[in-house]
Amino acid sequence: MRWLEPIRRAFGPAPAYTGNRWVMLDVETSGLDMRRDRLLAIAAIALRVDWQRRTLSVALGDSFEVVLQQDEASSKDNILLHGIGAQMQRNGMPAAQALQAFENYVQDSPLLAFHAAFDRTMINRHARQHLGHGLPNPWVDVDHLCAVTHEQVRARALDDWMAHFGIRCAVRHQAAADTLVECDLLQRTWPRVAAQCSSWADVQRLAAQHRWLARHRDGGG
């Protein structure tokens, strides 16, 4: 069955990530419908992890931000929420170019976001549309890490966690500012994460425990 080996290598699971660069990101969209609403902006900041020292630092000089060009601006209520005006949307970077630039920036780094399923779906849907493929990078939801390391906290929204840790944000619902908040949030939880993890794969496994925690909080068996 040696002839199967090239196929397994081509289509099998990607090797575990062993680098020290992670990317925290946040998106702004025209709404909350992941199937129909449009991706307006992406902001991202790199994180550097040192497993030997158990440290996690924010690399502010290694950041990314783009507004995607829109043929039609989003609604006035939507613009009031994120502050990306109609003219800024029309003058944004063409979607294919913006998404290619983001893919080039990310490289093979793992991705993190708060309520990551939304960001992941929006980015990959538009990447498939404009680039012909989604991003293969692994993801972790920061909310899940918060939940499993602070089981006593009954928080669900980002604002809930901000209130718990006393984190302030001057401009909420602005992608770059929210990304900084999420970096701060991860750093607040990091001592408990690092106490249980020694690799990216461990972080993924830790985050996955939120499912068990959620079931037991709801009284499931």
mmCIF file of C-alpha atoms in Angstrom:
data_model
loop_
_atom_site.group_PDB
_atom_site.id
_atom_site.type_symbol
_atom_site.label_atom_id
_atom_site.label_comp_id
_atom_site.label_asym_id
_atom_site.label_seq_id
_atom_site.Cartn_x
_atom_site.Cartn_y
_atom_site.Cartn_z
ATOM 1 C CA MET A 1 0.000 0.000 0.000
ATOM 2 C CA ARG A 2 3.002 2.295 -0.411
ATOM 3 C CA TRP A 3 1.246 4.056 -3.277
ATOM 4 C CA LEU A 4 -1.149 5.519 -0.691
ATOM 5 C CA GLU A 5 1.588 7.373 1.184
ATOM 6 C CA PRO A 6 1.721 10.442 -1.135
ATOM 7 C CA ILE A 7 -2.054 10.729 -0.828
ATOM 8 C CA ARG A 8 -1.899 10.494 2.962
ATOM 9 C CA ARG A 9 0.792 13.162 3.071
ATOM 10 C CA ALA A 10 -1.173 15.427 0.750
ATOM 11 C CA PHE A 11 -4.537 15.061 2.440
ATOM 12 C CA GLY A 12 -3.707 13.925 5.950
ATOM 13 C CA PRO A 13 -3.712 16.140 9.049
ATOM 14 C CA ALA A 14 -1.197 18.973 9.124
ATOM 15 C CA PRO A 15 1.782 18.499 11.444
ATOM 16 C CA ALA A 16 1.484 20.009 14.900
ATOM 17 C CA TYR A 17 2.533 23.664 15.013
ATOM 18 C CA THR A 18 5.825 24.148 16.849
ATOM 19 C CA GLY A 19 6.595 27.814 16.116
ATOM 20 C CA ASN A 20 6.425 30.668 18.621
ATOM 21 C CA ARG A 21 4.268 33.170 16.674
ATOM 22 C CA TRP A 22 0.505 33.282 17.185
ATOM 23 C CA VAL A 23 -1.901 35.802 15.653
ATOM 24 C CA MET A 24 -4.817 37.399 17.496
ATOM 25 C CA LEU A 25 -7.448 38.866 15.194
ATOM 26 C CA ASP A 26 -10.818 40.566 15.057
ATOM 27 C CA VAL A 27 -13.161 41.347 12.167
ATOM 28 C CA GLU A 28 -15.826 43.926 11.438
ATOM 29 C CA THR A 29 -18.779 42.908 9.306
ATOM 30 C CA SER A 30 -21.984 44.333 7.840
ATOM 31 C CA GLY A 31 -24.015 42.195 10.248
ATOM 32 C CA LEU A 32 -24.090 38.953 12.219
ATOM 33 C CA ASP A 33 -25.363 36.590 9.526
ATOM 34 C CA MET A 34 -22.310 34.458 8.736
ATOM 35 C CA ARG A 35 -23.858 33.188 5.493
ATOM 36 C CA ARG A 36 -24.925 36.512 3.974
ATOM 37 C CA ASP A 37 -23.253 39.499 5.633
ATOM 38 C CA ARG A 38 -20.058 41.001 4.277
ATOM 39 C CA LEU A 39 -16.550 41.168 5.702
ATOM 40 C CA LEU A 40 -15.602 44.835 6.124
ATOM 41 C CA ALA A 41 -12.287 44.823 7.978
ATOM 42 C CA ILE A 42 -9.646 42.613 9.573
ATOM 43 C CA ALA A 43 -7.178 43.601 12.275
ATOM 44 C CA ALA A 44 -4.497 41.340 13.711
ATOM 45 C CA ILE A 45 -1.580 41.465 16.131
ATOM 46 C CA ALA A 46 1.134 38.856 16.568
ATOM 47 C CA LEU A 47 1.908 37.209 19.891
ATOM 48 C CA ARG A 48 5.199 35.600 20.845
ATOM 49 C CA VAL A 49 5.186 32.622 23.168
ATOM 50 C CA ASP A 50 8.231 31.333 25.019
ATOM 51 C CA TRP A 51 7.405 27.928 26.463
ATOM 52 C CA GLN A 52 10.694 27.659 28.350
ATOM 53 C CA ARG A 53 10.033 30.881 30.261
ATOM 54 C CA ARG A 54 6.232 30.435 30.177
ATOM 55 C CA THR A 55 5.810 33.957 28.818
ATOM 56 C CA LEU A 56 3.457 35.449 26.243
ATOM 57 C CA SER A 57 4.155 38.890 24.775
ATOM 58 C CA VAL A 58 2.344 41.153 22.322
ATOM 59 C CA ALA A 59 4.407 42.131 19.265
ATOM 60 C CA LEU A 60 2.873 45.518 18.454
ATOM 61 C CA GLY A 61 5.325 46.023 15.596
ATOM 62 C CA ASP A 62 4.022 42.862 13.935
ATOM 63 C CA SER A 63 0.440 43.873 13.170
ATOM 64 C CA PHE A 64 -2.016 44.024 10.295
ATOM 65 C CA GLU A 65 -5.114 46.047 9.468
ATOM 66 C CA VAL A 66 -7.182 46.351 6.292
ATOM 67 C CA VAL A 67 -10.586 47.630 5.201
ATOM 68 C CA LEU A 68 -12.099 45.672 2.326
ATOM 69 C CA GLN A 69 -13.576 47.604 -0.582
ATOM 70 C CA GLN A 70 -17.382 47.519 -0.757
ATOM 71 C CA ASP A 71 -19.549 48.261 -3.784
ATOM 72 C CA GLU A 72 -22.313 49.293 -1.406
ATOM 73 C CA ALA A 73 -21.729 50.620 2.097
ATOM 74 C CA SER A 74 -23.323 48.888 5.063
ATOM 75 C CA SER A 75 -26.298 50.374 6.900
ATOM 76 C CA LYS A 76 -26.105 53.569 8.965
ATOM 77 C CA ASP A 77 -26.734 51.635 12.178
ATOM 78 C CA ASN A 78 -23.917 49.262 11.274
ATOM 79 C CA ILE A 79 -21.551 52.166 10.541
ATOM 80 C CA LEU A 80 -22.390 53.741 13.898
ATOM 81 C CA LEU A 81 -21.361 50.492 15.575
ATOM 82 C CA HIS A 82 -17.883 50.065 14.062
ATOM 83 C CA GLY A 83 -17.127 53.536 12.666
ATOM 84 C CA ILE A 84 -16.070 52.411 9.190
ATOM 85 C CA GLY A 85 -17.790 55.099 7.119
ATOM 86 C CA ALA A 86 -19.313 54.744 3.673
ATOM 87 C CA GLN A 87 -16.417 56.504 1.925
ATOM 88 C CA MET A 88 -13.856 54.406 3.769
ATOM 89 C CA GLN A 89 -15.690 51.251 2.695
ATOM 90 C CA ARG A 90 -15.778 52.343 -0.955
ATOM 91 C CA ASN A 91 -12.087 53.281 -0.864
ATOM 92 C CA GLY A 92 -10.988 50.051 0.791
ATOM 93 C CA MET A 93 -8.621 47.485 -0.661
ATOM 94 C CA PRO A 94 -10.136 45.092 -3.250
ATOM 95 C CA ALA A 95 -11.238 41.956 -1.444
ATOM 96 C CA ALA A 96 -8.927 39.517 -3.236
ATOM 97 C CA GLN A 97 -5.920 41.747 -2.617
ATOM 98 C CA ALA A 98 -6.870 42.318 1.031
ATOM 99 C CA LEU A 99 -7.372 38.638 1.764
ATOM 100 C CA GLN A 100 -4.142 37.688 -0.004
ATOM 101 C CA ALA A 101 -2.296 40.286 2.070
ATOM 102 C CA PHE A 102 -3.832 38.823 5.238
ATOM 103 C CA GLU A 103 -2.868 35.291 4.221
ATOM 104 C CA ASN A 104 0.690 36.477 3.543
ATOM 105 C CA TYR A 105 0.803 38.177 6.941
ATOM 106 C CA VAL A 106 -0.537 35.181 8.844
ATOM 107 C CA GLN A 107 1.694 32.591 7.129
ATOM 108 C CA ASP A 108 1.392 29.343 9.117
ATOM 109 C CA SER A 109 0.727 30.958 12.494
ATOM 110 C CA PRO A 110 -2.184 29.699 14.587
ATOM 111 C CA LEU A 111 -5.100 32.104 14.878
ATOM 112 C CA LEU A 112 -6.969 33.235 17.975
ATOM 113 C CA ALA A 113 -10.103 35.312 18.369
ATOM 114 C CA PHE A 114 -12.930 35.858 20.829
ATOM 115 C CA HIS A 115 -15.930 33.816 19.638
ATOM 116 C CA ALA A 116 -13.605 32.563 16.926
ATOM 117 C CA ALA A 117 -16.227 30.579 15.019
ATOM 118 C CA PHE A 118 -17.668 33.830 13.673
ATOM 119 C CA ASP A 119 -14.314 35.283 12.572
ATOM 120 C CA ARG A 120 -13.219 31.964 11.101
ATOM 121 C CA THR A 121 -16.424 31.506 9.112
ATOM 122 C CA MET A 122 -16.419 35.062 7.761
ATOM 123 C CA ILE A 123 -12.758 35.012 6.749
ATOM 124 C CA ASN A 124 -12.874 31.567 5.166
ATOM 125 C CA ARG A 125 -16.121 32.239 3.330
ATOM 126 C CA HIS A 126 -14.672 35.344 1.709
ATOM 127 C CA ALA A 127 -11.274 33.710 1.138
ATOM 128 C CA ARG A 128 -12.914 30.846 -0.731
ATOM 129 C CA GLN A 129 -14.918 33.333 -2.774
ATOM 130 C CA HIS A 130 -11.992 35.577 -3.702
ATOM 131 C CA LEU A 131 -8.918 33.331 -3.416
ATOM 132 C CA GLY A 132 -10.441 29.961 -4.187
ATOM 133 C CA HIS A 133 -9.501 28.446 -0.805
ATOM 134 C CA GLY A 134 -9.919 28.963 2.906
ATOM 135 C CA LEU A 135 -7.086 29.423 5.394
ATOM 136 C CA PRO A 136 -5.740 26.091 6.726
ATOM 137 C CA ASN A 137 -4.424 27.624 9.951
ATOM 138 C CA PRO A 138 -5.532 26.129 13.281
ATOM 139 C CA TRP A 139 -7.786 28.254 15.512
ATOM 140 C CA VAL A 140 -8.492 28.639 19.216
ATOM 141 C CA ASP A 141 -11.322 30.604 20.807
ATOM 142 C CA VAL A 142 -10.067 32.908 23.580
ATOM 143 C CA ASP A 143 -13.489 32.740 25.216
ATOM 144 C CA HIS A 144 -13.051 28.975 25.635
ATOM 145 C CA LEU A 145 -9.655 29.465 27.301
ATOM 146 C CA CYS A 146 -11.196 32.001 29.665
ATOM 147 C CA ALA A 147 -14.045 29.628 30.509
ATOM 148 C CA VAL A 148 -11.870 26.619 31.338
ATOM 149 C CA THR A 149 -9.307 28.597 33.359
ATOM 150 C CA HIS A 150 -11.881 30.691 35.276
ATOM 151 C CA GLU A 151 -14.714 28.257 35.827
ATOM 152 C CA GLN A 152 -16.275 30.359 38.582
ATOM 153 C CA VAL A 153 -16.855 33.337 36.271
ATOM 154 C CA ARG A 154 -20.253 33.372 34.569
ATOM 155 C CA ALA A 155 -19.204 35.464 31.580
ATOM 156 C CA ARG A 156 -20.167 34.990 27.956
ATOM 157 C CA ALA A 157 -19.628 38.259 26.072
ATOM 158 C CA LEU A 158 -16.303 40.052 25.643
ATOM 159 C CA ASP A 159 -17.658 42.944 27.720
ATOM 160 C CA ASP A 160 -18.359 40.490 30.565
ATOM 161 C CA TRP A 161 -14.742 39.336 30.621
ATOM 162 C CA MET A 162 -13.502 42.907 30.320
ATOM 163 C CA ALA A 163 -15.564 43.840 33.358
ATOM 164 C CA HIS A 164 -14.264 40.839 35.312
ATOM 165 C CA PHE A 165 -10.611 41.675 34.663
ATOM 166 C CA GLY A 166 -11.031 45.459 34.714
ATOM 167 C CA ILE A 167 -9.944 45.829 31.081
ATOM 168 C CA ARG A 168 -10.850 49.091 29.369
ATOM 169 C CA CYS A 169 -11.215 49.819 25.676
ATOM 170 C CA ALA A 170 -11.456 53.361 24.342
ATOM 171 C CA VAL A 171 -13.186 52.356 21.084
ATOM 172 C CA ARG A 172 -15.205 49.138 21.344
ATOM 173 C CA HIS A 173 -16.305 47.429 18.113
ATOM 174 C CA GLN A 174 -13.309 48.814 16.246
ATOM 175 C CA ALA A 175 -11.271 45.865 15.012
ATOM 176 C CA ALA A 176 -7.783 47.047 15.998
ATOM 177 C CA ALA A 177 -8.901 48.198 19.458
ATOM 178 C CA ASP A 178 -10.856 44.997 20.085
ATOM 179 C CA THR A 179 -7.833 42.940 19.044
ATOM 180 C CA LEU A 180 -5.720 44.689 21.679
ATOM 181 C CA VAL A 181 -8.400 43.958 24.270
ATOM 182 C CA GLU A 182 -8.376 40.289 23.300
ATOM 183 C CA CYS A 183 -4.576 40.204 23.599
ATOM 184 C CA ASP A 184 -4.897 41.713 27.081
ATOM 185 C CA LEU A 185 -7.561 39.154 27.963
ATOM 186 C CA LEU A 186 -5.351 36.261 26.853
ATOM 187 C CA GLN A 187 -2.460 37.637 28.897
ATOM 188 C CA ARG A 188 -4.702 37.793 31.994
ATOM 189 C CA THR A 189 -5.535 34.105 31.577
ATOM 190 C CA TRP A 190 -2.042 33.106 30.470
ATOM 191 C CA PRO A 191 -0.607 32.052 33.877
ATOM 192 C CA ARG A 192 -3.345 29.436 34.204
ATOM 193 C CA VAL A 193 -3.014 28.389 30.559
ATOM 194 C CA ALA A 194 0.769 28.048 30.795
ATOM 195 C CA ALA A 195 0.442 26.027 34.001
ATOM 196 C CA GLN A 196 -1.440 23.354 32.038
ATOM 197 C CA CYS A 197 0.142 23.623 28.576
ATOM 198 C CA SER A 198 3.549 23.281 26.979
ATOM 199 C CA SER A 199 2.622 23.484 23.278
ATOM 200 C CA TRP A 200 0.038 24.861 20.876
ATOM 201 C CA ALA A 201 -1.567 21.403 20.726
ATOM 202 C CA ASP A 202 -1.990 21.508 24.514
ATOM 203 C CA VAL A 203 -3.699 24.908 24.209
ATOM 204 C CA GLN A 204 -6.109 23.483 21.641
ATOM 205 C CA ARG A 205 -6.902 20.551 23.918
ATOM 206 C CA LEU A 206 -7.423 22.865 26.896
ATOM 207 C CA ALA A 207 -9.791 25.101 24.931
ATOM 208 C CA ALA A 208 -11.753 22.043 23.795
ATOM 209 C CA GLN A 209 -12.596 21.269 27.431
ATOM 210 C CA HIS A 210 -15.120 24.105 27.377
ATOM 211 C CA ARG A 211 -17.635 21.689 25.837
ATOM 212 C CA TRP A 212 -17.473 19.428 28.879
ATOM 213 C CA LEU A 213 -17.638 22.447 31.179
ATOM 214 C CA ALA A 214 -20.648 23.880 29.357
ATOM 215 C CA ARG A 215 -22.533 20.573 29.570
ATOM 216 C CA HIS A 216 -21.952 20.277 33.300
ATOM 217 C CA ARG A 217 -22.870 23.892 33.957
ATOM 218 C CA ASP A 218 -26.168 23.208 32.194
ATOM 219 C CA GLY A 219 -26.711 20.093 34.284
ATOM 220 C CA GLY A 220 -25.808 17.581 31.596
ATOM 221 C CA GLY A 221 -24.149 14.252 32.246
#
